[in-house]
């Protein structure tokens, strides 16, 4: 009696290993993040050189703010012989920086919050409505980002003068909101598009209105993007000088950047260079500390809004 043999594959009963899983084939190039190409290394070197240059400028400015007026030029690269912390008192009292700082804090905080609130209300429907009109509207906001501020200062001044809102913080508030809105809408629209639509469908099945879905469901999910837009607006408006220089005349209504600009003329005439550097540090340090504290949140919010 002959037995018919049946050929069975050797790998029967063993889980087959998919090619490329668990090991890397020979000759396969490494991922892009692991490659050390000459161009990538050159770019990293350029970035670190730029970072070192900015750090050196900041340290030099900080040390100069603690020197005497003559020592700033006599020994610009050395350490202060005597630490003159009174330069900050001279800068704070000599140009009325206290009033200007309060004006900047309230104006920048109110304009940033209002801009993000209006921008979120506009960005959410633009991210969900898949129509030609919504795309055209978003394109108008994108075009608003490319318009130079200097080219529309004169029409803005004529419009604000017609409303009797020149030389007022309320008029400057409206200008800040108007000029910051295009970027805010563009940023938040891209972020809302990354959020899943299934949660909106579930909220609609539960009987939620469109506004309640936005307020209770989508707005908490968009918190990283909203925080990023808020912080970027704060930094931009805190450093703004051109609009304040054109629309504000009275010293009691000037912002901190405008007060430092006037303080520069006074200290230049009196050769008070140590106090001048101290005034610049007063303007720069709050934003620098804000970046050090929340810089990671800013980068996370921008990258989350850029990918889906």
mmCIF file of C-alpha atoms in Angstrom, residues 7 31 93 100 111 128 145 158 208 305:
data_model
loop_
_atom_site.group_PDB
_atom_site.id
_atom_site.type_symbol
_atom_site.label_atom_id
_atom_site.label_comp_id
_atom_site.label_asym_id
_atom_site.label_seq_id
_atom_site.Cartn_x
_atom_site.Cartn_y
_atom_site.Cartn_z
ATOM 1 C CA UNK A 7 4.116 18.560 0.718
ATOM 2 C CA UNK A 31 14.102 58.161 7.994
ATOM 3 C CA UNK A 93 10.175 107.421 36.846
ATOM 4 C CA UNK A 100 2.278 103.601 29.972
ATOM 5 C CA UNK A 111 -7.621 93.567 22.194
ATOM 6 C CA UNK A 128 -16.973 73.455 8.404
ATOM 7 C CA UNK A 145 -2.469 89.325 6.076
ATOM 8 C CA UNK A 158 -9.214 109.517 8.042
ATOM 9 C CA UNK A 208 -27.567 70.469 20.790
ATOM 10 C CA UNK A 305 -3.122 73.235 13.639
#
